[in-house]
């Protein structure tokens, strides 16, 4: 399992954004300072107020003009990538802080959440992936 911890300025707004992109709230790990957003059976995003996030580290929380991580999720199809991007934009996200990637066997788009965290969503042709790196390079 993976738990991604993200600092957020407005917890209710961030919860609404992540719900709009398909995540669901786990109420067992949610309060007025944090929300556990379930992406899948193995991926969870912990949205933490700045105060709560700061209780775990002595480092400062960076602003929107900086980035320390690019978070990437795979989708089952190219259309699912486009649907995820559309949902994120409709919920207030900013599209494509990273240029669209279309390699034929792999397709990716990206969006920023309301706090500037960058999410990439991508699809890879399962047949090309099964054949390995050489097949993907030839595609």
Short mmCIF file of the C-alpha atoms (twelve columns), coordinates in Angstrom:
data_MODEL
# 
_entry.id   MODEL 
# 
loop_
_atom_site.group_PDB 
_atom_site.id 
_atom_site.type_symbol 
_atom_site.label_atom_id 
_atom_site.label_alt_id 
_atom_site.label_comp_id 
_atom_site.label_asym_id 
_atom_site.label_seq_id 
_atom_site.Cartn_x 
_atom_site.Cartn_y 
_atom_site.Cartn_z 
_atom_site.pdbx_PDB_model_num 
ATOM 1   C CA . UNK A 1   0.000   0.000  0.000   1 
ATOM 2   C CA . UNK A 2   1.059   3.573  -0.532  1 
ATOM 3   C CA . UNK A 3   -0.041  6.643  1.407   1 
ATOM 4   C CA . UNK A 4   0.695   9.967  -0.272  1 
ATOM 5   C CA . UNK A 5   0.615   12.897 2.174   1 
ATOM 6   C CA . UNK A 6   -0.218  16.290 0.657   1 
ATOM 7   C CA . UNK A 7   -0.502  19.671 2.384   1 
ATOM 8   C CA . UNK A 8   -3.665  21.571 1.427   1 
ATOM 9   C CA . UNK A 9   -4.848  25.120 2.154   1 
ATOM 10  C CA . UNK A 10  -8.600  24.432 2.128   1 
ATOM 11  C CA . UNK A 11  -9.466  20.900 3.257   1 
ATOM 12  C CA . UNK A 12  -13.173 20.895 2.238   1 
ATOM 13  C CA . UNK A 13  -12.296 22.249 -1.238  1 
ATOM 14  C CA . UNK A 14  -9.592  19.606 -1.658  1 
ATOM 15  C CA . UNK A 15  -11.923 16.811 -0.539  1 
ATOM 16  C CA . UNK A 16  -14.494 17.943 -3.114  1 
ATOM 17  C CA . UNK A 17  -11.817 18.073 -5.830  1 
ATOM 18  C CA . UNK A 18  -10.556 14.555 -5.156  1 
ATOM 19  C CA . UNK A 19  -14.096 13.175 -4.921  1 
ATOM 20  C CA . UNK A 20  -14.833 14.746 -8.324  1 
ATOM 21  C CA . UNK A 21  -11.841 12.919 -9.793  1 
ATOM 22  C CA . UNK A 22  -13.067 9.550  -8.494  1 
ATOM 23  C CA . UNK A 23  -11.579 9.204  -4.999  1 
ATOM 24  C CA . UNK A 24  -13.744 8.451  -1.995  1 
ATOM 25  C CA . UNK A 25  -13.356 9.558  1.627   1 
ATOM 26  C CA . UNK A 26  -12.457 6.991  4.261   1 
ATOM 27  C CA . UNK A 27  -14.250 8.482  7.293   1 
ATOM 28  C CA . UNK A 28  -12.226 6.343  9.728   1 
ATOM 29  C CA . UNK A 29  -9.146  8.461  8.980   1 
ATOM 30  C CA . UNK A 30  -10.778 11.830 8.370   1 
ATOM 31  C CA . UNK A 31  -11.301 14.769 10.719  1 
ATOM 32  C CA . UNK A 32  -11.106 18.569 10.594  1 
ATOM 33  C CA . UNK A 33  -7.319  18.436 9.988   1 
ATOM 34  C CA . UNK A 34  -6.993  15.535 7.557   1 
ATOM 35  C CA . UNK A 35  -8.890  13.446 5.036   1 
ATOM 36  C CA . UNK A 36  -8.015  10.003 3.757   1 
ATOM 37  C CA . UNK A 37  -8.937  9.805  0.075   1 
ATOM 38  C CA . UNK A 38  -9.116  6.284  -1.333  1 
ATOM 39  C CA . UNK A 39  -7.828  6.094  -4.905  1 
ATOM 40  C CA . UNK A 40  -7.750  2.284  -5.064  1 
ATOM 41  C CA . UNK A 41  -7.398  -0.714 -2.767  1 
ATOM 42  C CA . UNK A 42  -3.702  0.090  -2.434  1 
ATOM 43  C CA . UNK A 43  -3.401  3.856  -3.022  1 
ATOM 44  C CA . UNK A 44  -4.479  6.472  -0.495  1 
ATOM 45  C CA . UNK A 45  -3.977  10.233 -0.502  1 
ATOM 46  C CA . UNK A 46  -3.865  11.911 2.881   1 
ATOM 47  C CA . UNK A 47  -4.958  15.530 2.520   1 
ATOM 48  C CA . UNK A 48  -3.505  17.406 5.478   1 
ATOM 49  C CA . UNK A 49  -4.058  21.007 6.530   1 
ATOM 50  C CA . UNK A 50  -0.803  22.955 6.541   1 
ATOM 51  C CA . UNK A 51  -0.779  22.868 10.343  1 
ATOM 52  C CA . UNK A 52  -1.240  19.088 10.431  1 
ATOM 53  C CA . UNK A 53  1.341   18.531 7.678   1 
ATOM 54  C CA . UNK A 54  3.854   20.720 9.549   1 
ATOM 55  C CA . UNK A 55  3.535   18.473 12.599  1 
ATOM 56  C CA . UNK A 56  5.312   15.703 10.625  1 
ATOM 57  C CA . UNK A 57  8.316   17.694 9.393   1 
ATOM 58  C CA . UNK A 58  10.470  20.668 10.257  1 
ATOM 59  C CA . UNK A 59  10.837  21.606 6.576   1 
ATOM 60  C CA . UNK A 60  8.759   24.408 5.114   1 
ATOM 61  C CA . UNK A 61  5.839   23.721 2.805   1 
ATOM 62  C CA . UNK A 62  6.729   24.974 -0.658  1 
ATOM 63  C CA . UNK A 63  4.508   27.218 -2.756  1 
ATOM 64  C CA . UNK A 64  2.792   26.660 -6.082  1 
ATOM 65  C CA . UNK A 65  5.826   27.975 -7.975  1 
ATOM 66  C CA . UNK A 66  7.887   24.935 -6.876  1 
ATOM 67  C CA . UNK A 67  7.512   21.208 -7.350  1 
ATOM 68  C CA . UNK A 68  9.107   18.305 -5.516  1 
ATOM 69  C CA . UNK A 69  7.157   15.374 -6.913  1 
ATOM 70  C CA . UNK A 70  5.131   14.326 -9.928  1 
ATOM 71  C CA . UNK A 71  2.463   11.805 -9.011  1 
ATOM 72  C CA . UNK A 72  1.387   9.403  -11.742 1 
ATOM 73  C CA . UNK A 73  -1.595  7.055  -11.911 1 
ATOM 74  C CA . UNK A 74  -2.249  4.521  -14.643 1 
ATOM 75  C CA . UNK A 75  -5.627  4.320  -16.350 1 
ATOM 76  C CA . UNK A 76  -7.211  1.355  -18.134 1 
ATOM 77  C CA . UNK A 77  -7.594  3.198  -21.460 1 
ATOM 78  C CA . UNK A 78  -6.750  6.383  -23.335 1 
ATOM 79  C CA . UNK A 79  -10.371 7.449  -22.904 1 
ATOM 80  C CA . UNK A 80  -10.056 6.971  -19.133 1 
ATOM 81  C CA . UNK A 81  -7.069  9.353  -19.200 1 
ATOM 82  C CA . UNK A 82  -9.182  11.954 -20.992 1 
ATOM 83  C CA . UNK A 83  -12.126 11.383 -18.620 1 
ATOM 84  C CA . UNK A 84  -9.887  11.846 -15.559 1 
ATOM 85  C CA . UNK A 85  -8.457  15.062 -17.005 1 
ATOM 86  C CA . UNK A 86  -11.937 16.374 -17.828 1 
ATOM 87  C CA . UNK A 87  -13.186 15.622 -14.297 1 
ATOM 88  C CA . UNK A 88  -10.163 17.342 -12.743 1 
ATOM 89  C CA . UNK A 89  -10.615 20.472 -14.855 1 
ATOM 90  C CA . UNK A 90  -14.368 20.584 -14.170 1 
ATOM 91  C CA . UNK A 91  -13.576 20.410 -10.429 1 
ATOM 92  C CA . UNK A 92  -11.203 23.382 -10.607 1 
ATOM 93  C CA . UNK A 93  -7.926  21.746 -11.582 1 
ATOM 94  C CA . UNK A 94  -5.541  23.261 -14.106 1 
ATOM 95  C CA . UNK A 95  -4.894  21.112 -17.196 1 
ATOM 96  C CA . UNK A 96  -1.551  20.039 -18.599 1 
ATOM 97  C CA . UNK A 97  1.195   21.612 -16.490 1 
ATOM 98  C CA . UNK A 98  3.228   18.917 -18.270 1 
ATOM 99  C CA . UNK A 99  2.797   18.651 -22.032 1 
ATOM 100 C CA . UNK A 100 0.569   15.930 -23.456 1 
ATOM 101 C CA . UNK A 101 2.521   12.739 -24.121 1 
ATOM 102 C CA . UNK A 102 1.466   10.542 -27.046 1 
ATOM 103 C CA . UNK A 103 3.856   7.781  -28.023 1 
ATOM 104 C CA . UNK A 104 1.296   5.510  -29.678 1 
ATOM 105 C CA . UNK A 105 1.749   2.664  -27.178 1 
ATOM 106 C CA . UNK A 106 1.510   5.134  -24.261 1 
ATOM 107 C CA . UNK A 107 -0.616  8.227  -23.725 1 
ATOM 108 C CA . UNK A 108 -0.464  10.692 -20.854 1 
ATOM 109 C CA . UNK A 109 -1.955  13.976 -19.690 1 
ATOM 110 C CA . UNK A 110 -1.612  15.896 -16.436 1 
ATOM 111 C CA . UNK A 111 -3.388  18.305 -14.127 1 
ATOM 112 C CA . UNK A 112 -2.787  20.349 -10.996 1 
ATOM 113 C CA . UNK A 113 -5.066  20.033 -8.002  1 
ATOM 114 C CA . UNK A 114 -6.224  23.245 -6.237  1 
ATOM 115 C CA . UNK A 115 -2.956  23.369 -4.251  1 
ATOM 116 C CA . UNK A 116 -0.697  22.911 -7.279  1 
ATOM 117 C CA . UNK A 117 0.155   19.228 -6.753  1 
ATOM 118 C CA . UNK A 118 0.769   17.750 -10.207 1 
ATOM 119 C CA . UNK A 119 -0.919  14.501 -11.157 1 
ATOM 120 C CA . UNK A 120 -0.105  12.643 -14.340 1 
ATOM 121 C CA . UNK A 121 -2.613  10.145 -15.710 1 
ATOM 122 C CA . UNK A 122 -1.389  7.698  -18.294 1 
ATOM 123 C CA . UNK A 123 -2.373  4.656  -20.303 1 
ATOM 124 C CA . UNK A 124 -0.001  2.088  -21.747 1 
ATOM 125 C CA . UNK A 125 -0.988  -0.506 -24.350 1 
ATOM 126 C CA . UNK A 126 -0.981  -3.791 -22.391 1 
ATOM 127 C CA . UNK A 127 0.270   -5.753 -25.422 1 
ATOM 128 C CA . UNK A 128 3.267   -3.443 -25.858 1 
ATOM 129 C CA . UNK A 129 3.984   -3.565 -22.128 1 
ATOM 130 C CA . UNK A 130 3.824   -7.394 -22.127 1 
ATOM 131 C CA . UNK A 131 6.322   -7.566 -24.998 1 
ATOM 132 C CA . UNK A 132 8.808   -5.484 -23.040 1 
ATOM 133 C CA . UNK A 133 10.924  -2.367 -23.543 1 
ATOM 134 C CA . UNK A 134 12.161  -3.276 -27.028 1 
ATOM 135 C CA . UNK A 135 8.604   -3.626 -28.388 1 
ATOM 136 C CA . UNK A 136 7.638   -0.303 -26.821 1 
ATOM 137 C CA . UNK A 137 10.684  1.383  -28.344 1 
ATOM 138 C CA . UNK A 138 9.724   0.053  -31.767 1 
ATOM 139 C CA . UNK A 139 6.083   1.165  -31.431 1 
# 
